[in-house]
């Protein structure tokens, strides 16, 4: 009986630990953590400053090597005039360094700020960061993508591709969070949520 009890406690502890490590993202009405980082032009971008101008669309993406990310970012760029017409600012956040960000700009023609979150502090604050397991890391490396080198990391981490709308008061009013990196929100859905 004691062994069964110990086994159940152990299983419960491991499942609780695993659940705590899994990212869940920020929820609607959560307070969005402020951040400051330099964009692709070397200009410091602050969420607090962006919020003064209106709602902010915060886009987390994995890197220039991800075709789903490039496609989603291109859609944001193509629809940028509609977003800004509603008073919104757009900022994209990636774990990649300057070289990766430059490749993203080249591929997508983005003119809105992209900030490098090389230490994953922003992604962790928004609860979208996760550790890439060794098996997946090996698959990426076999495909020519060295995440550790591209992101300048000692431990491979990526953000769940997530999109938030943050209002002037700093609260989350829209959330798209899906661990399936192939799924991304449509800009028309965001437009309907920007107030």
PDB file of C-alpha atoms in Angstrom:
ATOM      1  CA  UNK A   1       0.000   0.000   0.000  1.00  0.00           C
ATOM      2  CA  UNK A   2       2.853   2.354   0.857  1.00  0.00           C
ATOM      3  CA  UNK A   3       4.525   1.631  -2.498  1.00  0.00           C
ATOM      4  CA  UNK A   4       1.324   2.411  -4.386  1.00  0.00           C
ATOM      5  CA  UNK A   5       0.911   5.642  -2.437  1.00  0.00           C
ATOM      6  CA  UNK A   6       4.549   6.606  -3.129  1.00  0.00           C
ATOM      7  CA  UNK A   7       4.138   5.764  -6.819  1.00  0.00           C
ATOM      8  CA  UNK A   8       1.004   7.923  -7.108  1.00  0.00           C
ATOM      9  CA  UNK A   9       2.681  10.840  -5.341  1.00  0.00           C
ATOM     10  CA  UNK A  10       5.702  10.537  -7.666  1.00  0.00           C
ATOM     11  CA  UNK A  11       3.528  10.466 -10.796  1.00  0.00           C
ATOM     12  CA  UNK A  12       1.515  13.435  -9.569  1.00  0.00           C
ATOM     13  CA  UNK A  13       4.706  15.387  -8.788  1.00  0.00           C
ATOM     14  CA  UNK A  14       6.166  14.747 -12.235  1.00  0.00           C
ATOM     15  CA  UNK A  15       2.938  15.693 -13.988  1.00  0.00           C
ATOM     16  CA  UNK A  16       2.717  18.879 -11.908  1.00  0.00           C
ATOM     17  CA  UNK A  17       6.343  19.731 -12.743  1.00  0.00           C
ATOM     18  CA  UNK A  18       5.709  19.114 -16.451  1.00  0.00           C
ATOM     19  CA  UNK A  19       2.581  21.280 -16.365  1.00  0.00           C
ATOM     20  CA  UNK A  20       4.531  24.106 -14.761  1.00  0.00           C
ATOM     21  CA  UNK A  21       7.172  24.003 -17.528  1.00  0.00           C
ATOM     22  CA  UNK A  22       4.650  24.176 -20.343  1.00  0.00           C
ATOM     23  CA  UNK A  23       4.054  27.734 -21.599  1.00  0.00           C
ATOM     24  CA  UNK A  24       0.522  29.030 -21.395  1.00  0.00           C
ATOM     25  CA  UNK A  25       0.840  32.645 -22.532  1.00  0.00           C
ATOM     26  CA  UNK A  26      -0.836  35.696 -21.078  1.00  0.00           C
ATOM     27  CA  UNK A  27      -4.605  35.701 -20.801  1.00  0.00           C
ATOM     28  CA  UNK A  28      -7.218  38.339 -21.641  1.00  0.00           C
ATOM     29  CA  UNK A  29      -7.203  41.186 -19.072  1.00  0.00           C
ATOM     30  CA  UNK A  30      -3.678  40.251 -17.908  1.00  0.00           C
ATOM     31  CA  UNK A  31      -1.247  43.105 -17.404  1.00  0.00           C
ATOM     32  CA  UNK A  32       1.322  42.958 -20.219  1.00  0.00           C
ATOM     33  CA  UNK A  33       4.927  43.195 -18.995  1.00  0.00           C
ATOM     34  CA  UNK A  34       6.723  46.271 -20.277  1.00  0.00           C
ATOM     35  CA  UNK A  35       9.874  45.721 -22.314  1.00  0.00           C
ATOM     36  CA  UNK A  36      12.654  47.732 -23.889  1.00  0.00           C
ATOM     37  CA  UNK A  37      14.819  46.421 -26.720  1.00  0.00           C
ATOM     38  CA  UNK A  38      16.517  47.671 -29.861  1.00  0.00           C
ATOM     39  CA  UNK A  39      14.862  47.152 -33.223  1.00  0.00           C
ATOM     40  CA  UNK A  40      16.384  46.355 -36.623  1.00  0.00           C
ATOM     41  CA  UNK A  41      17.467  50.002 -37.012  1.00  0.00           C
ATOM     42  CA  UNK A  42      19.095  50.204 -33.577  1.00  0.00           C
ATOM     43  CA  UNK A  43      16.251  52.315 -32.181  1.00  0.00           C
ATOM     44  CA  UNK A  44      15.113  51.507 -28.642  1.00  0.00           C
ATOM     45  CA  UNK A  45      11.528  50.264 -28.610  1.00  0.00           C
ATOM     46  CA  UNK A  46       9.501  50.350 -25.408  1.00  0.00           C
ATOM     47  CA  UNK A  47       6.020  48.932 -24.954  1.00  0.00           C
ATOM     48  CA  UNK A  48       5.207  51.805 -22.617  1.00  0.00           C
ATOM     49  CA  UNK A  49       6.052  54.355 -25.323  1.00  0.00           C
ATOM     50  CA  UNK A  50       4.166  52.445 -28.025  1.00  0.00           C
ATOM     51  CA  UNK A  51       1.050  52.246 -25.814  1.00  0.00           C
ATOM     52  CA  UNK A  52       0.961  56.041 -25.564  1.00  0.00           C
ATOM     53  CA  UNK A  53       0.145  56.140 -29.287  1.00  0.00           C
ATOM     54  CA  UNK A  54      -2.624  53.526 -29.128  1.00  0.00           C
ATOM     55  CA  UNK A  55      -3.131  49.769 -28.963  1.00  0.00           C
ATOM     56  CA  UNK A  56      -0.070  47.631 -29.651  1.00  0.00           C
ATOM     57  CA  UNK A  57      -0.061  44.374 -31.611  1.00  0.00           C
ATOM     58  CA  UNK A  58       2.756  42.243 -30.179  1.00  0.00           C
ATOM     59  CA  UNK A  59       3.815  39.375 -32.451  1.00  0.00           C
ATOM     60  CA  UNK A  60       6.156  36.603 -31.261  1.00  0.00           C
ATOM     61  CA  UNK A  61       7.846  34.598 -34.003  1.00  0.00           C
ATOM     62  CA  UNK A  62      10.447  31.836 -34.100  1.00  0.00           C
ATOM     63  CA  UNK A  63      12.900  33.079 -36.726  1.00  0.00           C
ATOM     64  CA  UNK A  64      13.606  33.876 -40.356  1.00  0.00           C
ATOM     65  CA  UNK A  65      14.136  30.162 -41.042  1.00  0.00           C
ATOM     66  CA  UNK A  66      10.468  29.429 -40.276  1.00  0.00           C
ATOM     67  CA  UNK A  67       8.333  29.715 -43.438  1.00  0.00           C
ATOM     68  CA  UNK A  68       5.133  29.985 -41.378  1.00  0.00           C
ATOM     69  CA  UNK A  69       6.586  32.930 -39.465  1.00  0.00           C
ATOM     70  CA  UNK A  70       7.685  34.690 -42.666  1.00  0.00           C
ATOM     71  CA  UNK A  71       4.262  34.214 -44.213  1.00  0.00           C
ATOM     72  CA  UNK A  72       2.483  35.548 -41.108  1.00  0.00           C
ATOM     73  CA  UNK A  73       4.830  38.536 -40.846  1.00  0.00           C
ATOM     74  CA  UNK A  74       4.310  39.319 -44.544  1.00  0.00           C
ATOM     75  CA  UNK A  75       0.552  39.384 -43.931  1.00  0.00           C
ATOM     76  CA  UNK A  76       1.080  41.892 -41.106  1.00  0.00           C
ATOM     77  CA  UNK A  77       3.230  44.035 -43.378  1.00  0.00           C
ATOM     78  CA  UNK A  78       0.699  43.810 -46.233  1.00  0.00           C
ATOM     79  CA  UNK A  79      -2.090  44.893 -43.852  1.00  0.00           C
ATOM     80  CA  UNK A  80      -0.066  47.420 -41.885  1.00  0.00           C
ATOM     81  CA  UNK A  81      -1.990  50.388 -43.262  1.00  0.00           C
ATOM     82  CA  UNK A  82      -5.266  48.912 -41.974  1.00  0.00           C
ATOM     83  CA  UNK A  83      -3.775  48.316 -38.525  1.00  0.00           C
ATOM     84  CA  UNK A  84      -2.261  51.794 -38.276  1.00  0.00           C
ATOM     85  CA  UNK A  85      -5.493  53.353 -39.583  1.00  0.00           C
ATOM     86  CA  UNK A  86      -7.125  51.947 -36.430  1.00  0.00           C
ATOM     87  CA  UNK A  87      -4.382  53.601 -34.356  1.00  0.00           C
ATOM     88  CA  UNK A  88      -2.454  50.392 -33.679  1.00  0.00           C
ATOM     89  CA  UNK A  89       1.307  49.982 -33.488  1.00  0.00           C
ATOM     90  CA  UNK A  90       2.899  46.636 -34.444  1.00  0.00           C
ATOM     91  CA  UNK A  91       6.066  45.160 -32.951  1.00  0.00           C
ATOM     92  CA  UNK A  92       7.512  41.713 -33.638  1.00  0.00           C
ATOM     93  CA  UNK A  93       9.715  39.845 -31.158  1.00  0.00           C
ATOM     94  CA  UNK A  94      12.170  37.061 -32.009  1.00  0.00           C
ATOM     95  CA  UNK A  95      14.981  35.208 -30.237  1.00  0.00           C
ATOM     96  CA  UNK A  96      17.238  35.747 -33.266  1.00  0.00           C
ATOM     97  CA  UNK A  97      20.133  38.140 -33.300  1.00  0.00           C
ATOM     98  CA  UNK A  98      20.678  41.055 -35.691  1.00  0.00           C
ATOM     99  CA  UNK A  99      21.687  38.849 -38.651  1.00  0.00           C
ATOM    100  CA  UNK A 100      18.482  36.796 -38.399  1.00  0.00           C
ATOM    101  CA  UNK A 101      16.355  39.912 -38.026  1.00  0.00           C
ATOM    102  CA  UNK A 102      18.020  41.400 -41.129  1.00  0.00           C
ATOM    103  CA  UNK A 103      17.111  38.241 -43.084  1.00  0.00           C
ATOM    104  CA  UNK A 104      13.496  38.539 -41.905  1.00  0.00           C
ATOM    105  CA  UNK A 105      13.345  42.170 -43.053  1.00  0.00           C
ATOM    106  CA  UNK A 106      14.856  41.195 -46.407  1.00  0.00           C
ATOM    107  CA  UNK A 107      12.346  38.342 -46.913  1.00  0.00           C
ATOM    108  CA  UNK A 108       9.234  40.205 -45.782  1.00  0.00           C
ATOM    109  CA  UNK A 109       9.895  43.900 -46.408  1.00  0.00           C
ATOM    110  CA  UNK A 110       8.801  44.699 -42.851  1.00  0.00           C
ATOM    111  CA  UNK A 111       8.923  48.362 -41.836  1.00  0.00           C
ATOM    112  CA  UNK A 112       7.486  47.964 -38.322  1.00  0.00           C
ATOM    113  CA  UNK A 113       9.900  47.291 -35.429  1.00  0.00           C
ATOM    114  CA  UNK A 114      11.368  43.840 -34.897  1.00  0.00           C
ATOM    115  CA  UNK A 115      13.200  43.418 -31.605  1.00  0.00           C
ATOM    116  CA  UNK A 116      15.677  40.724 -30.700  1.00  0.00           C
ATOM    117  CA  UNK A 117      14.884  38.888 -27.481  1.00  0.00           C
ATOM    118  CA  UNK A 118      18.138  36.946 -27.371  1.00  0.00           C
ATOM    119  CA  UNK A 119      17.922  36.166 -23.663  1.00  0.00           C
ATOM    120  CA  UNK A 120      14.208  35.319 -23.961  1.00  0.00           C
ATOM    121  CA  UNK A 121      13.338  37.758 -21.159  1.00  0.00           C
ATOM    122  CA  UNK A 122      10.378  39.198 -23.064  1.00  0.00           C
ATOM    123  CA  UNK A 123       9.124  35.755 -24.122  1.00  0.00           C
ATOM    124  CA  UNK A 124       9.424  34.498 -20.549  1.00  0.00           C
ATOM    125  CA  UNK A 125       7.551  37.541 -19.254  1.00  0.00           C
ATOM    126  CA  UNK A 126       4.745  36.835 -21.703  1.00  0.00           C
ATOM    127  CA  UNK A 127       4.858  33.125 -20.790  1.00  0.00           C
ATOM    128  CA  UNK A 128       5.465  31.987 -24.387  1.00  0.00           C
ATOM    129  CA  UNK A 129       9.048  30.662 -24.008  1.00  0.00           C
ATOM    130  CA  UNK A 130       9.789  26.954 -24.069  1.00  0.00           C
ATOM    131  CA  UNK A 131      12.899  24.780 -24.106  1.00  0.00           C
ATOM    132  CA  UNK A 132      13.568  22.955 -27.349  1.00  0.00           C
ATOM    133  CA  UNK A 133      14.225  19.282 -26.607  1.00  0.00           C
ATOM    134  CA  UNK A 134      17.407  17.610 -27.880  1.00  0.00           C
ATOM    135  CA  UNK A 135      15.554  15.508 -30.446  1.00  0.00           C
ATOM    136  CA  UNK A 136      13.942  18.571 -32.060  1.00  0.00           C
ATOM    137  CA  UNK A 137      17.199  20.504 -31.806  1.00  0.00           C
ATOM    138  CA  UNK A 138      18.909  17.663 -33.708  1.00  0.00           C
ATOM    139  CA  UNK A 139      16.201  17.695 -36.397  1.00  0.00           C
ATOM    140  CA  UNK A 140      16.640  21.429 -36.894  1.00  0.00           C
ATOM    141  CA  UNK A 141      20.415  21.021 -37.071  1.00  0.00           C
ATOM    142  CA  UNK A 142      20.050  18.260 -39.694  1.00  0.00           C
ATOM    143  CA  UNK A 143      17.899  20.685 -41.702  1.00  0.00           C
ATOM    144  CA  UNK A 144      20.668  23.302 -41.538  1.00  0.00           C
ATOM    145  CA  UNK A 145      19.183  25.364 -38.696  1.00  0.00           C
ATOM    146  CA  UNK A 146      21.498  25.762 -35.715  1.00  0.00           C
ATOM    147  CA  UNK A 147      19.226  27.380 -33.135  1.00  0.00           C
ATOM    148  CA  UNK A 148      21.974  27.849 -30.577  1.00  0.00           C
ATOM    149  CA  UNK A 149      24.140  29.717 -33.068  1.00  0.00           C
ATOM    150  CA  UNK A 150      21.283  31.665 -34.703  1.00  0.00           C
ATOM    151  CA  UNK A 151      19.954  32.842 -31.350  1.00  0.00           C
ATOM    152  CA  UNK A 152      23.249  33.113 -29.501  1.00  0.00           C
ATOM    153  CA  UNK A 153      21.864  30.856 -26.784  1.00  0.00           C
ATOM    154  CA  UNK A 154      23.500  28.315 -24.483  1.00  0.00           C
ATOM    155  CA  UNK A 155      20.178  26.546 -24.035  1.00  0.00           C
ATOM    156  CA  UNK A 156      17.858  26.299 -27.049  1.00  0.00           C
ATOM    157  CA  UNK A 157      14.601  28.148 -26.479  1.00  0.00           C
ATOM    158  CA  UNK A 158      11.862  29.381 -28.784  1.00  0.00           C
ATOM    159  CA  UNK A 159       8.630  31.307 -28.300  1.00  0.00           C
ATOM    160  CA  UNK A 160       5.256  29.814 -29.053  1.00  0.00           C
ATOM    161  CA  UNK A 161       4.077  31.909 -32.029  1.00  0.00           C
ATOM    162  CA  UNK A 162       1.658  34.197 -30.217  1.00  0.00           C
ATOM    163  CA  UNK A 163      -0.067  37.509 -30.929  1.00  0.00           C
ATOM    164  CA  UNK A 164      -1.441  39.921 -28.351  1.00  0.00           C
ATOM    165  CA  UNK A 165      -3.237  43.235 -28.546  1.00  0.00           C
ATOM    166  CA  UNK A 166      -2.269  45.449 -25.625  1.00  0.00           C
ATOM    167  CA  UNK A 167      -4.446  48.503 -24.886  1.00  0.00           C
ATOM    168  CA  UNK A 168      -3.260  51.937 -23.732  1.00  0.00           C
ATOM    169  CA  UNK A 169      -3.634  50.878 -20.101  1.00  0.00           C
ATOM    170  CA  UNK A 170      -1.318  47.901 -20.654  1.00  0.00           C
ATOM    171  CA  UNK A 171      -3.931  45.123 -20.507  1.00  0.00           C
ATOM    172  CA  UNK A 172      -4.240  42.234 -22.944  1.00  0.00           C
ATOM    173  CA  UNK A 173      -7.460  42.646 -24.964  1.00  0.00           C
ATOM    174  CA  UNK A 174      -6.772  39.945 -27.584  1.00  0.00           C
ATOM    175  CA  UNK A 175      -4.793  36.737 -27.425  1.00  0.00           C
ATOM    176  CA  UNK A 176      -3.771  34.224 -30.054  1.00  0.00           C
ATOM    177  CA  UNK A 177      -1.714  31.437 -28.518  1.00  0.00           C
ATOM    178  CA  UNK A 178      -1.374  28.101 -30.267  1.00  0.00           C
ATOM    179  CA  UNK A 179       1.475  25.656 -29.780  1.00  0.00           C
ATOM    180  CA  UNK A 180       0.952  24.458 -33.359  1.00  0.00           C
ATOM    181  CA  UNK A 181       3.422  26.754 -35.123  1.00  0.00           C
ATOM    182  CA  UNK A 182       1.551  26.255 -38.415  1.00  0.00           C
ATOM    183  CA  UNK A 183      -1.530  28.067 -37.116  1.00  0.00           C
ATOM    184  CA  UNK A 184      -1.522  31.871 -37.115  1.00  0.00           C
ATOM    185  CA  UNK A 185      -4.250  34.485 -36.708  1.00  0.00           C
ATOM    186  CA  UNK A 186      -5.719  36.391 -39.628  1.00  0.00           C
ATOM    187  CA  UNK A 187      -5.175  40.126 -39.595  1.00  0.00           C
ATOM    188  CA  UNK A 188      -8.904  40.688 -40.222  1.00  0.00           C
ATOM    189  CA  UNK A 189      -9.588  38.996 -36.853  1.00  0.00           C
ATOM    190  CA  UNK A 190      -7.204  41.406 -35.134  1.00  0.00           C
ATOM    191  CA  UNK A 191      -8.756  44.399 -36.892  1.00  0.00           C
ATOM    192  CA  UNK A 192     -12.125  43.448 -35.433  1.00  0.00           C
ATOM    193  CA  UNK A 193     -10.568  43.412 -31.931  1.00  0.00           C
ATOM    194  CA  UNK A 194      -8.671  46.715 -32.070  1.00  0.00           C
ATOM    195  CA  UNK A 195     -10.587  49.362 -30.181  1.00  0.00           C
TER     196      UNK A 195
END
